[in-house]
CSV table of C-alpha atoms in Angstrom, one decimal:
chain,number,residue,atom,x,y,z
A,119,MET,CA,3.2,7.1,-18.2
A,120,GLN,CA,5.8,5.1,-16.4
A,121,LYS,CA,3.2,2.8,-15.0
A,122,PHE,CA,1.6,2.2,-18.3
A,123,VAL,CA,4.9,1.4,-20.1
A,124,ARG,CA,5.7,-1.1,-17.3
A,125,ALA,CA,2.2,-2.6,-17.6
A,126,GLY,CA,2.7,-3.3,-21.3
A,127,LEU,CA,6.1,-4.9,-20.6
A,128,TRP,CA,4.7,-7.1,-17.8
A,129,ALA,CA,1.8,-8.2,-20.0
A,130,PHE,CA,4.3,-9.2,-22.8
A,131,GLY,CA,6.4,-11.1,-20.3
A,132,ALA,CA,3.4,-13.0,-19.0
A,133,VAL,CA,2.5,-14.1,-22.5
A,134,MET,CA,6.0,-15.4,-23.0
A,135,VAL,CA,6.0,-17.3,-19.8
A,136,THR,CA,2.6,-18.9,-20.7
A,137,LEU,CA,3.9,-19.8,-24.2
A,138,ALA,CA,7.2,-21.2,-22.7
A,139,THR,CA,5.6,-23.2,-19.9
A,140,GLY,CA,2.2,-24.0,-21.0
A,141,ALA,CA,1.0,-22.6,-17.6
A,142,VAL,CA,-1.9,-20.2,-17.4
A,143,ALA,CA,-0.7,-16.9,-15.9
A,144,THR,CA,-3.3,-15.2,-13.7
A,145,ASN,CA,-3.3,-11.6,-12.4
A,146,HIS,CA,-4.8,-10.7,-9.0
A,147,SER,CA,-5.5,-7.3,-7.2
A,148,LEU,CA,-4.6,-7.5,-3.5
A,149,TRP,CA,-6.1,-5.0,-1.1
A,150,ILE,CA,-4.2,-4.5,2.2
A,151,ASN,CA,-6.2,-2.7,5.0
A,152,GLY,CA,-5.0,-0.2,7.5
A,153,ARG,CA,-5.8,0.5,11.2
A,154,THR,CA,-8.9,-1.1,12.8
A,155,GLY,CA,-9.1,-3.9,10.2
A,156,GLY,CA,-12.5,-5.5,10.1
A,157,GLY,CA,-12.3,-8.4,7.7
A,158,VAL,CA,-11.9,-12.1,8.7
A,159,LEU,CA,-8.3,-13.0,8.8
A,160,GLY,CA,-7.4,-15.5,6.0
A,161,ASN,CA,-10.7,-14.8,4.1
A,162,TYR,CA,-9.7,-13.1,0.8
A,163,ALA,CA,-13.4,-12.5,-0.1
A,164,ASP,CA,-14.2,-10.4,3.0
A,165,PHE,CA,-14.1,-6.7,2.0
A,166,THR,CA,-15.7,-5.5,5.2
A,167,TYR,CA,-13.0,-2.9,5.7
A,168,TRP,CA,-13.4,-1.4,2.2
A,169,GLY,CA,-17.0,-1.5,1.3
A,170,PRO,CA,-19.5,-3.7,-0.7
A,171,SER,CA,-17.7,-6.8,-2.0
A,172,SER,CA,-19.6,-6.4,-5.3
A,173,THR,CA,-17.7,-3.2,-6.1
A,174,GLU,CA,-15.3,-3.5,-9.0
A,175,ALA,CA,-11.7,-3.1,-7.6
A,176,GLY,CA,-9.3,-4.6,-10.2
A,177,VAL,CA,-8.9,-8.0,-11.8
A,178,ASN,CA,-9.5,-10.9,-9.4
A,179,LYS,CA,-9.6,-8.8,-6.3
A,180,LYS,CA,-8.7,-10.3,-2.9
A,181,SER,CA,-8.8,-8.7,0.5
A,182,VAL,CA,-5.7,-9.2,2.4
A,183,ASN,CA,-7.1,-9.0,5.9
A,184,TRP,CA,-5.0,-8.3,9.0
A,185,ASP,CA,-6.3,-7.1,12.4
A,186,GLY,CA,-5.2,-3.4,12.2
A,187,TYR,CA,-4.4,-3.5,15.9
A,188,ASN,CA,-1.2,-5.5,16.6
A,189,HIS,CA,2.3,-4.8,15.6
A,190,ILE,CA,3.2,-4.8,11.8
A,191,SER,CA,5.8,-7.5,12.5
A,192,ASP,CA,3.3,-9.7,14.4
A,193,GLN,CA,0.6,-9.5,11.6
A,194,ASN,CA,3.0,-9.6,8.7
A,195,TYR,CA,2.7,-13.4,8.1
A,196,LEU,CA,-0.9,-12.8,6.8
A,197,VAL,CA,0.4,-10.6,4.0
A,198,ARG,CA,3.2,-13.0,3.2
A,199,ASN,CA,0.6,-15.8,3.0
A,200,ALA,CA,-1.4,-13.8,0.5
A,201,LEU,CA,1.6,-12.9,-1.7
A,202,ASP,CA,2.8,-16.5,-1.6
A,203,CYS,CA,-0.7,-17.7,-2.8
A,204,TYR,CA,-1.3,-15.2,-5.6
A,205,CYS,CA,2.1,-13.7,-6.5
A,206,THR,CA,4.3,-16.7,-7.2
A,207,GLY,CA,5.0,-19.0,-10.1
A,208,THR,CA,3.2,-17.8,-13.2
A,209,ASN,CA,0.8,-15.5,-11.2
A,210,TRP,CA,1.3,-11.8,-10.8
A,211,CYS,CA,-0.3,-9.2,-8.5
A,212,TYR,CA,-1.2,-5.6,-8.3
A,213,VAL,CA,-1.3,-4.3,-4.8
A,214,ALA,CA,-3.4,-1.6,-3.2
A,215,ALA,CA,-2.9,-0.4,0.4
A,216,HIS,CA,-4.6,2.1,2.7
A,217,SER,CA,-3.1,3.9,5.6
A,218,ALA,CA,-1.1,1.5,7.8
A,219,GLY,CA,-1.4,-1.0,4.9
A,220,ASP,CA,1.4,1.1,3.4
A,221,LEU,CA,3.7,0.3,6.4
A,222,MET,CA,2.6,-3.4,6.0
A,223,ILE,CA,3.6,-3.8,2.3
A,224,GLY,CA,6.7,-1.7,2.7
A,225,TYR,CA,7.9,-3.8,5.6
A,226,THR,CA,7.1,-7.0,3.7
A,227,LEU,CA,9.1,-6.1,0.6
A,228,SER,CA,12.0,-4.6,2.5
A,229,MET,CA,12.3,-7.4,5.1
A,230,TYR,CA,11.2,-10.4,3.1
A,231,GLY,CA,11.3,-9.4,-0.6
A,232,GLY,CA,14.7,-11.1,-1.1
A,233,SER,CA,13.7,-14.3,0.6
A,234,THR,CA,13.1,-17.7,-1.1
A,235,ARG,CA,9.4,-18.4,-1.5
A,236,GLN,CA,7.8,-21.7,-2.4
A,237,LYS,CA,5.6,-21.4,-5.5
A,238,LYS,CA,1.9,-21.9,-4.6
A,239,ASN,CA,-1.3,-23.0,-6.4
A,240,ALA,CA,-3.6,-19.9,-5.7
A,241,VAL,CA,-6.1,-22.1,-4.0
A,242,PRO,CA,-6.3,-21.0,-0.3
A,243,GLY,CA,-7.5,-23.1,2.6
A,244,SER,CA,-9.7,-21.7,5.3
A,245,ASP,CA,-6.6,-20.2,7.1
A,246,GLY,CA,-5.6,-18.3,3.9
A,247,VAL,CA,-2.6,-20.6,3.2
A,248,CYS,CA,-2.2,-22.1,-0.3
A,249,SER,CA,-0.7,-25.4,-1.1
A,250,ASN,CA,2.5,-25.8,-3.1
A,251,ALA,CA,2.1,-25.6,-6.9
A,252,SER,CA,2.0,-29.0,-8.6
A,253,SER,CA,5.0,-27.9,-10.8
A,254,GLY,CA,7.0,-27.3,-7.5
A,255,GLY,CA,9.9,-25.0,-7.3
A,256,THR,CA,10.9,-21.8,-5.6
A,257,GLN,CA,11.6,-18.2,-6.5
A,258,THR,CA,13.0,-15.1,-4.8
A,259,GLY,CA,10.4,-12.7,-3.5
A,260,TRP,CA,7.1,-12.1,-5.3
A,261,ASN,CA,5.7,-11.1,-8.7
A,262,ILE,CA,4.3,-7.7,-8.0
A,263,LYS,CA,3.6,-5.3,-10.9
A,264,TRP,CA,3.2,-2.1,-8.7
A,265,VAL,CA,1.7,-0.9,-5.4
A,266,ASP,CA,-1.0,1.8,-5.3
A,267,VAL,CA,-1.1,3.5,-1.8
A,268,ALA,CA,-4.1,5.6,-0.6
A,269,ALA,CA,-3.3,7.9,2.4
A,270,GLY,CA,-0.2,6.0,3.2
A,271,ALA,CA,1.1,6.0,6.8
A,272,GLY,CA,4.6,4.6,5.9
A,273,GLY,CA,6.0,7.8,7.4
A,274,GLY,CA,3.9,7.6,10.6
A,275,SER,CA,1.4,10.0,12.0
A,276,GLU,CA,1.7,12.8,14.5
A,277,LEU,CA,-1.6,11.7,15.9
A,278,ALA,CA,0.3,8.6,17.3
A,279,ASP,CA,3.0,10.8,18.6
A,280,ALA,CA,0.6,13.0,20.4
A,281,GLY,CA,-1.5,10.1,21.9
A,282,ASP,CA,-4.7,11.0,20.0
A,283,TRP,CA,-5.4,7.2,19.6
A,284,ALA,CA,-5.6,4.6,22.3
A,285,ILE,CA,-2.0,4.2,23.4
A,286,SER,CA,-2.7,0.5,24.4
A,287,GLU,CA,-2.9,-0.5,20.8
A,288,PRO,CA,0.4,-2.0,19.7
A,289,LEU,CA,-0.1,-0.7,16.2
A,290,VAL,CA,-0.2,3.0,17.5
A,291,SER,CA,3.4,2.6,18.8
A,292,ASP,CA,4.4,1.5,15.3
A,293,LEU,CA,2.7,4.5,13.8
A,294,LYS,CA,4.8,7.1,15.7
A,295,THR,CA,6.7,9.1,13.0
A,296,SER,CA,10.1,8.2,14.3
A,297,THR,CA,9.2,4.5,14.8
A,298,ALA,CA,7.5,4.0,11.4
A,299,ARG,CA,10.5,5.7,9.6
A,300,ALA,CA,13.0,3.5,11.4
A,301,MET,CA,11.0,0.2,11.1
A,302,TYR,CA,12.7,-0.9,7.8
A,303,ASP,CA,14.5,0.6,4.7
A,304,HIS,CA,11.8,2.5,3.0
A,305,ASN,CA,14.1,2.8,-0.1
A,306,ASN,CA,14.3,-1.0,-0.5
A,307,THR,CA,11.2,-1.8,-2.4
A,308,ARG,CA,12.8,-4.6,-4.5
A,309,SER,CA,12.4,-2.3,-7.5
A,310,THR,CA,8.6,-2.2,-7.1
A,311,TRP,CA,7.1,1.2,-7.6
A,312,PHE,CA,4.8,2.7,-5.0
A,313,TYR,CA,2.3,5.1,-6.4
A,314,MET,CA,1.1,7.5,-3.7
A,315,TYR,CA,-2.4,9.1,-3.5
A,316,THR,CA,-2.7,11.9,-1.0
A,317,GLY,CA,-5.7,13.5,0.7
A,318,ALA,CA,-5.9,17.1,2.0
A,319,ASN,CA,-9.5,17.5,3.5
A,320,GLY,CA,-8.3,17.9,7.1
A,321,THR,CA,-10.3,19.1,10.1
A,322,ALA,CA,-9.9,21.4,13.1
A,323,TYR,CA,-7.7,19.0,15.1
A,324,SER,CA,-5.4,18.7,12.2
A,325,PHE,CA,-3.2,21.3,13.8
A,326,VAL,CA,-1.2,18.4,15.2
A,327,LEU,CA,-0.4,17.4,11.6
A,328,PRO,CA,2.2,19.5,9.8
A,329,GLY,CA,1.3,20.9,6.3
A,330,GLN,CA,-1.5,19.4,4.4
A,331,ASP,CA,-3.4,16.4,5.8
A,332,ASP,CA,-6.4,14.2,5.4
A,333,GLU,CA,-7.4,14.1,9.1
A,334,VAL,CA,-5.0,11.3,9.9
A,335,VAL,CA,-1.7,11.5,7.9
A,336,ALA,CA,0.1,14.5,6.7
A,337,TYR,CA,1.6,14.9,3.1
A,338,HIS,CA,5.1,13.9,4.4
A,339,SER,CA,3.8,10.4,4.9
A,340,SER,CA,1.1,10.0,2.3
A,341,GLY,CA,3.5,11.6,-0.3
A,342,GLY,CA,6.4,9.2,0.5
A,343,VAL,CA,8.8,12.0,1.6
A,344,SER,CA,12.1,10.5,2.9
A,345,GLY,CA,13.9,11.3,6.1
A,346,SER,CA,13.9,10.2,9.7
A,347,SER,CA,11.2,12.6,10.7
A,348,GLY,CA,8.2,14.3,9.2
A,349,GLY,CA,8.1,17.7,7.6
A,350,SER,CA,5.5,20.4,6.4
A,351,TYR,CA,4.4,19.9,2.8
A,352,CYS,CA,1.5,21.4,1.0
A,353,ASN,CA,-0.3,22.0,-2.2
A,354,PRO,CA,1.2,24.7,-4.6
A,355,GLY,CA,0.3,28.2,-3.6
A,356,ASP,CA,0.0,27.5,0.2
A,357,TRP,CA,2.2,29.6,2.3
A,358,LEU,CA,4.7,28.6,5.1
A,359,CYS,CA,5.4,25.1,3.8
A,360,ASN,CA,7.1,23.5,0.8
A,361,ASP,CA,5.2,22.0,-2.1
A,362,LEU,CA,4.7,18.2,-2.3
A,363,THR,CA,5.7,17.6,-6.0
A,364,LEU,CA,4.0,15.1,-8.3
A,365,GLY,CA,6.0,12.3,-9.7
A,366,SER,CA,9.2,10.9,-8.2
A,367,ALA,CA,11.2,14.2,-8.2
A,368,ALA,CA,12.4,15.9,-5.0
A,369,ASN,CA,10.0,18.2,-3.2
A,370,GLU,CA,10.2,22.0,-3.0
A,371,GLY,CA,13.1,22.6,-0.6
A,372,GLY,CA,15.1,19.6,-1.8
A,373,ARG,CA,13.8,16.8,0.3
A,374,ALA,CA,13.7,13.6,-1.8
A,375,LYS,CA,11.0,11.0,-1.9
A,376,TRP,CA,11.9,7.5,-1.0
A,377,SER,CA,13.4,5.4,-3.9
A,378,ASN,CA,10.7,4.0,-6.3
A,379,HIS,CA,8.0,6.3,-4.7
A,380,SER,CA,6.0,8.6,-7.0
A,381,VAL,CA,3.0,10.9,-6.1
A,382,ALA,CA,0.3,9.9,-8.6
A,383,PHE,CA,-2.4,12.1,-7.1
A,384,ARG,CA,-2.1,15.2,-5.0
A,385,ASP,CA,-5.4,16.6,-3.5
A,386,ASP,CA,-5.1,20.2,-4.7
A,387,ALA,CA,-8.8,20.7,-4.3
A,388,GLU,CA,-8.6,19.5,-0.7
A,389,ALA,CA,-11.6,17.2,-1.3
A,390,PHE,CA,-10.6,13.8,0.0
A,391,LYS,CA,-10.5,12.5,3.5
A,392,HIS,CA,-8.7,9.6,5.0
A,393,SER,CA,-11.5,7.2,5.9
A,394,THR,CA,-13.1,4.8,3.4
A,395,GLY,CA,-16.5,5.1,5.2
A,396,LYS,CA,-16.8,1.4,4.4
A,397,ALA,CA,-17.9,2.5,1.0
A,398,TRP,CA,-14.6,2.7,-1.0
A,399,GLY,CA,-14.6,6.4,-0.1
A,400,GLY,CA,-12.0,9.0,0.6
A,401,VAL,CA,-8.7,8.8,-1.0
A,402,VAL,CA,-9.2,5.1,-1.6
A,403,SER,CA,-11.8,6.0,-4.3
A,404,LYS,CA,-8.9,7.4,-6.3
A,405,VAL,CA,-6.8,4.2,-6.0
A,406,ARG,CA,-9.9,2.0,-6.8
A,407,ALA,CA,-10.4,4.0,-9.9
A,408,ASP,CA,-6.8,3.4,-10.9
A,409,MET,CA,-7.0,-0.3,-10.1
A,410,VAL,CA,-10.2,-0.7,-12.2
A,411,ALA,CA,-8.6,1.1,-15.1
A,412,ASN,CA,-5.1,-0.5,-15.0
A,413,ALA,CA,-5.1,-3.7,-12.9
A,414,ARG,CA,-6.0,-6.2,-15.6
């Protein structure tokens, strides 16, 4: 309900801006990939990571491609370029992120969300950079309505801790649980809400991951659970671990979620895996459905 109330207020605000300035306000849906990447950097029409580009995925969908290999800090300029292009001036954005894309957008807002941004014209060049808006001017941060996160790795993954991935990848060092949780202030979302969608269809090697998991990240990460280290969180009725609660309330056992983080979907049926399968699959399917229904 909170998301829908906010959506109505944003829509009203956009109309008021349009009437006051004569400018046309346009909404965009930005999709930020996770580890492995796949799309051409700077090409906002390349949805290789996600699935068929013809698939509906929110109003004016754009793929914010980064390489999914190097450090979050090194690749972050690509996300800032996209936010500058489509989320400044009279333009607003809905953001969807998958896996390490959670780290990427969280890092962006915490580290740069209070910075001065030049308003852009939403017409990117081949490098993904937009020119300054003809009206000129600057603003603080970006116009973001909300962030939907599928299988978020903002809290890191024990697979990175255990060396289950190629340790030569710079991103893997970022995905270690202690590193990911210390990388930036996860509570500082610049008042933007993060809606978390979790998966729980783990496999045999998931014993490395505490509590419920989707094969790659455990509930402590995908559920936005706060703290400097991960914990064991599960679906209601599971023994030997605390429940991950829906919404923004503290979890069973008292551990809070990060500020402005809310669990929108908990995989009680243990039906959703981590991977998209390059077909908008897994937990991403739940986020895509929400973006289609509410990112307008």
